[in-house]
Tab-separated table of N, CA and C in Angstrom:
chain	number	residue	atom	x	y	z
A	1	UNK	N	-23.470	26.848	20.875
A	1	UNK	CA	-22.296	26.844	20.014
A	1	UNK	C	-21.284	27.829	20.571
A	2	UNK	N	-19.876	27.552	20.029
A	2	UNK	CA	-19.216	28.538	20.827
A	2	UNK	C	-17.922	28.598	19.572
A	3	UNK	N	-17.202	29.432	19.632
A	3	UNK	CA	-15.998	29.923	18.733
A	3	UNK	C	-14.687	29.700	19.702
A	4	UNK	N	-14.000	28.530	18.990
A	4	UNK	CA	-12.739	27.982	19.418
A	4	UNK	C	-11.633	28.171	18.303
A	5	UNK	N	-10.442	28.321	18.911
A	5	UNK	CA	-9.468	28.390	18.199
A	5	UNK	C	-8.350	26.785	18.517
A	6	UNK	N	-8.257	26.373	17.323
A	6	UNK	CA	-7.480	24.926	17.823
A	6	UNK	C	-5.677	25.070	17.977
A	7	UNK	N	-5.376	24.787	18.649
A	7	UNK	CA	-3.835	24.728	19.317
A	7	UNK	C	-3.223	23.771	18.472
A	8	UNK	N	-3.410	22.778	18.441
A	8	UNK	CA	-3.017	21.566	18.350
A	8	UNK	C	-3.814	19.766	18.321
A	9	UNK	N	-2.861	18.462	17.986
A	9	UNK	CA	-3.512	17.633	17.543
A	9	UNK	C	-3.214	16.549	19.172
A	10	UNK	N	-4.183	16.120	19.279
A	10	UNK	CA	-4.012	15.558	20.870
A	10	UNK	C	-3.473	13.847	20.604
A	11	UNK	N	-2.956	13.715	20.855
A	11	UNK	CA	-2.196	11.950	20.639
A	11	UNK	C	-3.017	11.258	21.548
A	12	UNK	N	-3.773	10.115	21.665
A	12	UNK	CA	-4.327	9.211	22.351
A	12	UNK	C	-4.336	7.868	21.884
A	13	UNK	N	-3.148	6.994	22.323
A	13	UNK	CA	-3.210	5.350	21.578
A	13	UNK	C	-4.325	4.693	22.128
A	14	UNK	N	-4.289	4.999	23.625
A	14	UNK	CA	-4.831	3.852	24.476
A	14	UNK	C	-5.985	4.404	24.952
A	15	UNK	N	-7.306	4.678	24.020
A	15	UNK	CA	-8.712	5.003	24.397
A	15	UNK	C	-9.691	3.732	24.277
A	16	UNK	N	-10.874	4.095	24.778
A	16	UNK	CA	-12.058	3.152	23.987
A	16	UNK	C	-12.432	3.062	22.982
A	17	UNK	N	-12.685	1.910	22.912
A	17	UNK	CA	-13.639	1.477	21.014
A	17	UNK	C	-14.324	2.542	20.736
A	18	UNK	N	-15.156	3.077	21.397
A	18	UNK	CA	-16.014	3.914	20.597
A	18	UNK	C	-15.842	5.428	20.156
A	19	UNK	N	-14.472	5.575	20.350
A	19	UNK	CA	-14.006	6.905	20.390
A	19	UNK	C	-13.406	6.601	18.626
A	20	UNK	N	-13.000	5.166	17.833
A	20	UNK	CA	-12.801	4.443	16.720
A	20	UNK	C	-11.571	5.709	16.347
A	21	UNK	N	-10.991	6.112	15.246
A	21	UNK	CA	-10.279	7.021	14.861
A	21	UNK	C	-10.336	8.253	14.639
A	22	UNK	N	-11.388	9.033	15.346
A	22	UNK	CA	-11.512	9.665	15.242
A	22	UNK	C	-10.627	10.898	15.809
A	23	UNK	N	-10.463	12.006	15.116
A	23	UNK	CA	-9.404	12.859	15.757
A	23	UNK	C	-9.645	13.905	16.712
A	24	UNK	N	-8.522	14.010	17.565
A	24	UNK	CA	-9.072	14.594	18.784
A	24	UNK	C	-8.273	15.630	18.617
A	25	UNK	N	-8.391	17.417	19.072
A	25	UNK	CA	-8.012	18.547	19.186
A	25	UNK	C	-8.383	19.192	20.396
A	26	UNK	N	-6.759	19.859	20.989
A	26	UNK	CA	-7.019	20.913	21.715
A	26	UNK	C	-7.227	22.265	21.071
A	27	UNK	N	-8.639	22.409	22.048
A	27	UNK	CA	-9.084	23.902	21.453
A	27	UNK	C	-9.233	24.812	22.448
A	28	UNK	N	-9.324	26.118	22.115
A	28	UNK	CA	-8.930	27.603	23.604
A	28	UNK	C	-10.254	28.198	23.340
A	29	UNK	N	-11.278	28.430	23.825
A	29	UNK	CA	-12.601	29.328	23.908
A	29	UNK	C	-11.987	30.400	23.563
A	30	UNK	N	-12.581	31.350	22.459
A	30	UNK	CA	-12.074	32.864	22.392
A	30	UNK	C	-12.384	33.041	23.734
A	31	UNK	N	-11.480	34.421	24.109
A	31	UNK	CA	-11.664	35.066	25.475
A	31	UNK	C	-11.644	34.038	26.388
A	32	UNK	N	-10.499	32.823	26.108
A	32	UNK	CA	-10.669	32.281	27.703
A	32	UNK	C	-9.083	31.397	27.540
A	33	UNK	N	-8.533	31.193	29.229
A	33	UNK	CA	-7.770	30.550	28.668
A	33	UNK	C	-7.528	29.332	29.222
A	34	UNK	N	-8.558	28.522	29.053
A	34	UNK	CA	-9.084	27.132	29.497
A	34	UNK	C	-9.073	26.820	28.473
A	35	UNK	N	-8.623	25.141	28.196
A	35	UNK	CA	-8.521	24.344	26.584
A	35	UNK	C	-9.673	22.906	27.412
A	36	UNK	N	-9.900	22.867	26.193
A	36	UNK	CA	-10.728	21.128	26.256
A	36	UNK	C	-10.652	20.858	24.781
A	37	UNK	N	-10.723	19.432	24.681
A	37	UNK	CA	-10.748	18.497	23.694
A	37	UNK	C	-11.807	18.224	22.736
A	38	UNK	N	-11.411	18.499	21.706
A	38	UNK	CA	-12.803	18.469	20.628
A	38	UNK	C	-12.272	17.361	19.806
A	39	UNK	N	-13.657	16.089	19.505
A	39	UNK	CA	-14.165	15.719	18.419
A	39	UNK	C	-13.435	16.584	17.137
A	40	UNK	N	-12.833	16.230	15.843
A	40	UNK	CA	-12.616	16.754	14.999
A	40	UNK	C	-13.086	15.413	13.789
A	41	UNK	N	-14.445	15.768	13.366
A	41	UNK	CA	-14.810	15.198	12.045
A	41	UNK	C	-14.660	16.347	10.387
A	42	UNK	N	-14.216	17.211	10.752
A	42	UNK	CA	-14.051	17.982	9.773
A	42	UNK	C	-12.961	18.426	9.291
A	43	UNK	N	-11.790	17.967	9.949
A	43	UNK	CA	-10.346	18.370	8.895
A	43	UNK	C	-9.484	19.663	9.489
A	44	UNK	N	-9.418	20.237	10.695
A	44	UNK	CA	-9.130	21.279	11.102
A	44	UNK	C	-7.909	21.066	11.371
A	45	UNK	N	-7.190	22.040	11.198
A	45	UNK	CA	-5.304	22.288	11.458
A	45	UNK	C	-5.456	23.502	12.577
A	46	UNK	N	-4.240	23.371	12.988
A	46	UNK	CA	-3.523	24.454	14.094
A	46	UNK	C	-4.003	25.695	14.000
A	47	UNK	N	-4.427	26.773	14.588
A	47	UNK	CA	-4.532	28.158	14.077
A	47	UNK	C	-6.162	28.368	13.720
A	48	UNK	N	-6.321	27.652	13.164
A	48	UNK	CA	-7.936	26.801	12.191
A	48	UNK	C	-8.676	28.329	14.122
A	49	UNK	N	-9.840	28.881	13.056
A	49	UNK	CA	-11.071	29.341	14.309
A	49	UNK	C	-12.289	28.511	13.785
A	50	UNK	N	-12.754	27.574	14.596
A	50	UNK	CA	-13.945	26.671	14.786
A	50	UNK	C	-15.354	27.065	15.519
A	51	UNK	N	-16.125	26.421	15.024
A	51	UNK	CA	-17.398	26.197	15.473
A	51	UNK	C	-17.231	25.353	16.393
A	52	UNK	N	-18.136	25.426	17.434
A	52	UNK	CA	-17.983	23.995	18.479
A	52	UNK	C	-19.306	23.723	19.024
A	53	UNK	N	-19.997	22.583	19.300
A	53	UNK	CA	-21.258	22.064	20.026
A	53	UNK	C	-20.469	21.843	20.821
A	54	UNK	N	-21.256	21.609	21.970
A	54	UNK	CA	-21.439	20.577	23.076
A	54	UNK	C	-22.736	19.917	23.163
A	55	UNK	N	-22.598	18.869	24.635
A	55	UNK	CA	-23.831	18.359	24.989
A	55	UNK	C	-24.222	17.053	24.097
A	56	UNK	N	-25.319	16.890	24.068
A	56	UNK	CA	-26.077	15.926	23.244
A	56	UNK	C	-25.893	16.329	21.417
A	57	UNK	N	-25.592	17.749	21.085
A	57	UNK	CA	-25.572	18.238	20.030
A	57	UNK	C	-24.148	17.697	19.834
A	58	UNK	N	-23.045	17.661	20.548
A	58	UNK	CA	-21.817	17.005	20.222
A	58	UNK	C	-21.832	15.238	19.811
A	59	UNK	N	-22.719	15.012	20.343
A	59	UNK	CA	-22.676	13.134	20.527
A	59	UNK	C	-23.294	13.335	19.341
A	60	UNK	N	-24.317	13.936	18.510
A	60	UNK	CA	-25.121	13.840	17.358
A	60	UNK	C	-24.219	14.217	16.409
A	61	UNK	N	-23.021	15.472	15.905
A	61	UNK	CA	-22.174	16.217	15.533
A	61	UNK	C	-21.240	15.142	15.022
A	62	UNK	N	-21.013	14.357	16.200
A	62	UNK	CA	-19.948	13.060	16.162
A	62	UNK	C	-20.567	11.686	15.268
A	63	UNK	N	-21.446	11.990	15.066
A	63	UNK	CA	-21.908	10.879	14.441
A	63	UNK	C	-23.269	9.827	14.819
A	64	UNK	N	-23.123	9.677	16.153
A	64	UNK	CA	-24.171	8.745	17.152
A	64	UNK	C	-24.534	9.324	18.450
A	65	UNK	N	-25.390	9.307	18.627
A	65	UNK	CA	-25.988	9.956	20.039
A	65	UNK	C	-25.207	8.848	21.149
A	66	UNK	N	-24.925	7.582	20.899
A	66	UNK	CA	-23.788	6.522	21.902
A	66	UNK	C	-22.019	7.466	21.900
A	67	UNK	N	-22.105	8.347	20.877
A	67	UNK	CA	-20.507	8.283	20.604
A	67	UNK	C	-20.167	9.373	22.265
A	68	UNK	N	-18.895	9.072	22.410
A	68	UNK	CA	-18.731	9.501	24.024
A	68	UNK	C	-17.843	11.023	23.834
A	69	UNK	N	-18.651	12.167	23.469
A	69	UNK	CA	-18.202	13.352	23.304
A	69	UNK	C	-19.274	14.465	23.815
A	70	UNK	N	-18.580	15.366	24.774
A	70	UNK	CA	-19.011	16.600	24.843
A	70	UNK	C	-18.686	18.053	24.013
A	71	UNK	N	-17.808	17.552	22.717
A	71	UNK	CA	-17.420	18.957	22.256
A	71	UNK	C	-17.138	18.307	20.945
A	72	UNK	N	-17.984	19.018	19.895
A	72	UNK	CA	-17.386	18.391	18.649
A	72	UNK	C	-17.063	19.607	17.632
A	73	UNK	N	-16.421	19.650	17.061
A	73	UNK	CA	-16.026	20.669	16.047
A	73	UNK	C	-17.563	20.234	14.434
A	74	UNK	N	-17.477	21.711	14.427
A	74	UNK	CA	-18.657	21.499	13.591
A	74	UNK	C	-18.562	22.555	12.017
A	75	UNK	N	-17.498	23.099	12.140
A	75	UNK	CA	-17.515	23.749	10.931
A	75	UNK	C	-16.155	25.097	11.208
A	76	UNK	N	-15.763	25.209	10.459
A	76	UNK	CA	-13.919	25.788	9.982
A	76	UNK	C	-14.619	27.042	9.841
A	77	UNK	N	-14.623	28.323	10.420
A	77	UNK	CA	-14.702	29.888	9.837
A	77	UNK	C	-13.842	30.719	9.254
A	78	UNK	N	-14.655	30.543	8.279
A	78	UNK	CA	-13.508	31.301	6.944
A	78	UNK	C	-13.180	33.106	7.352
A	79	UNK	N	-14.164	33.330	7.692
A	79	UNK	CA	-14.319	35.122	8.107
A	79	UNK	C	-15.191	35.543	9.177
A	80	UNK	N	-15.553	36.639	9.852
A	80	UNK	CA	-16.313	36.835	10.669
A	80	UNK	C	-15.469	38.367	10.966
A	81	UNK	N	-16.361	39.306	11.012
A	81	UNK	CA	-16.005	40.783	11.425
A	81	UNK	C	-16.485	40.940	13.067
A	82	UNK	N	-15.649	41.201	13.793
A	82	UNK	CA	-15.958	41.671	15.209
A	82	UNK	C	-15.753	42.898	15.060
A	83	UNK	N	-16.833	43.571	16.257
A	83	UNK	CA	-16.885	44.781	16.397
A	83	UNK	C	-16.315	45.268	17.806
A	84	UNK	N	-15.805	46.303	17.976
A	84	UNK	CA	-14.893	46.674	19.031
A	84	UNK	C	-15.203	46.446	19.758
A	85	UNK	N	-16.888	46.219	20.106
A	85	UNK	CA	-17.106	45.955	21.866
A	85	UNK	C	-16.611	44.093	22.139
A	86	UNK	N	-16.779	43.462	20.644
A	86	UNK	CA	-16.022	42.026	20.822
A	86	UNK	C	-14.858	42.075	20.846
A	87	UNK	N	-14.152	42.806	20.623
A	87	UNK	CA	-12.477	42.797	20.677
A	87	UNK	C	-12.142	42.897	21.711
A	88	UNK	N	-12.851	43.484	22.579
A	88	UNK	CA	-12.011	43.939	24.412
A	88	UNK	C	-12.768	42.985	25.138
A	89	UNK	N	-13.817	42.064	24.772
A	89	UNK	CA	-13.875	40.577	25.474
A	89	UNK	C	-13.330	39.773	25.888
C-alpha cells in the first residue's frame, strides 16, 4: 500500500471495454514526484490523500482479478499524524 495525493481527474474517451466507467485519477506518491493513474472506485476529489494498492491487490480493489489495473485507490484519509523524521522524507 502506499499514500498518494490525487492532482486531478484523467479524461479517457477512447479506452477498452473493460476499463467500463470507471474513473481514472492522477495521483503523486508522497515524497515523490512521479504521477501514475489510479483506478478510483471510491469518490476521491483533487487534494483528497489516498490509500493505494497495486499489483494483483489492485485488479481485486477494482472489482475482478480480469479488470486491467495496477493501482487502485482504496480508501480517502481523513487524518494521520507524521512525525518529524516523516516530514523531511
Amino acid at each position: 500500500m502506499k499514500i498518494c495525493q490525487v492532482e486531478k481527474t484523467l479524461v479517457a474517451t477512447a479506452r477498452i471495454g473493460q476499463l467500463g466507467n470507471r474513473r481514472l485519477l492522477v495521483v503523486k506518491e508522497r515524497g515523490s514526484s512521479g504521477k501514475q493513474v489510479a483506478v478510483d472506485p471510491v469518490g476521491c476529489k483533487p487534494g483528497d490523500w489516498v490509500i493505494v494498492v497495486g499489483s494483483s491487490a489492485a485488479r481485486t480493489a477494482a472489482g475482478s482479478n480480469d479488470y486491467p489495473s495496477d493501482f487502485t485507490i482504496v480508501g480517502i484519509i481523513d487524518y494521520w499524524e507524521e512525525t518529524e523524521k516523516e516530514m523531511k522524507q
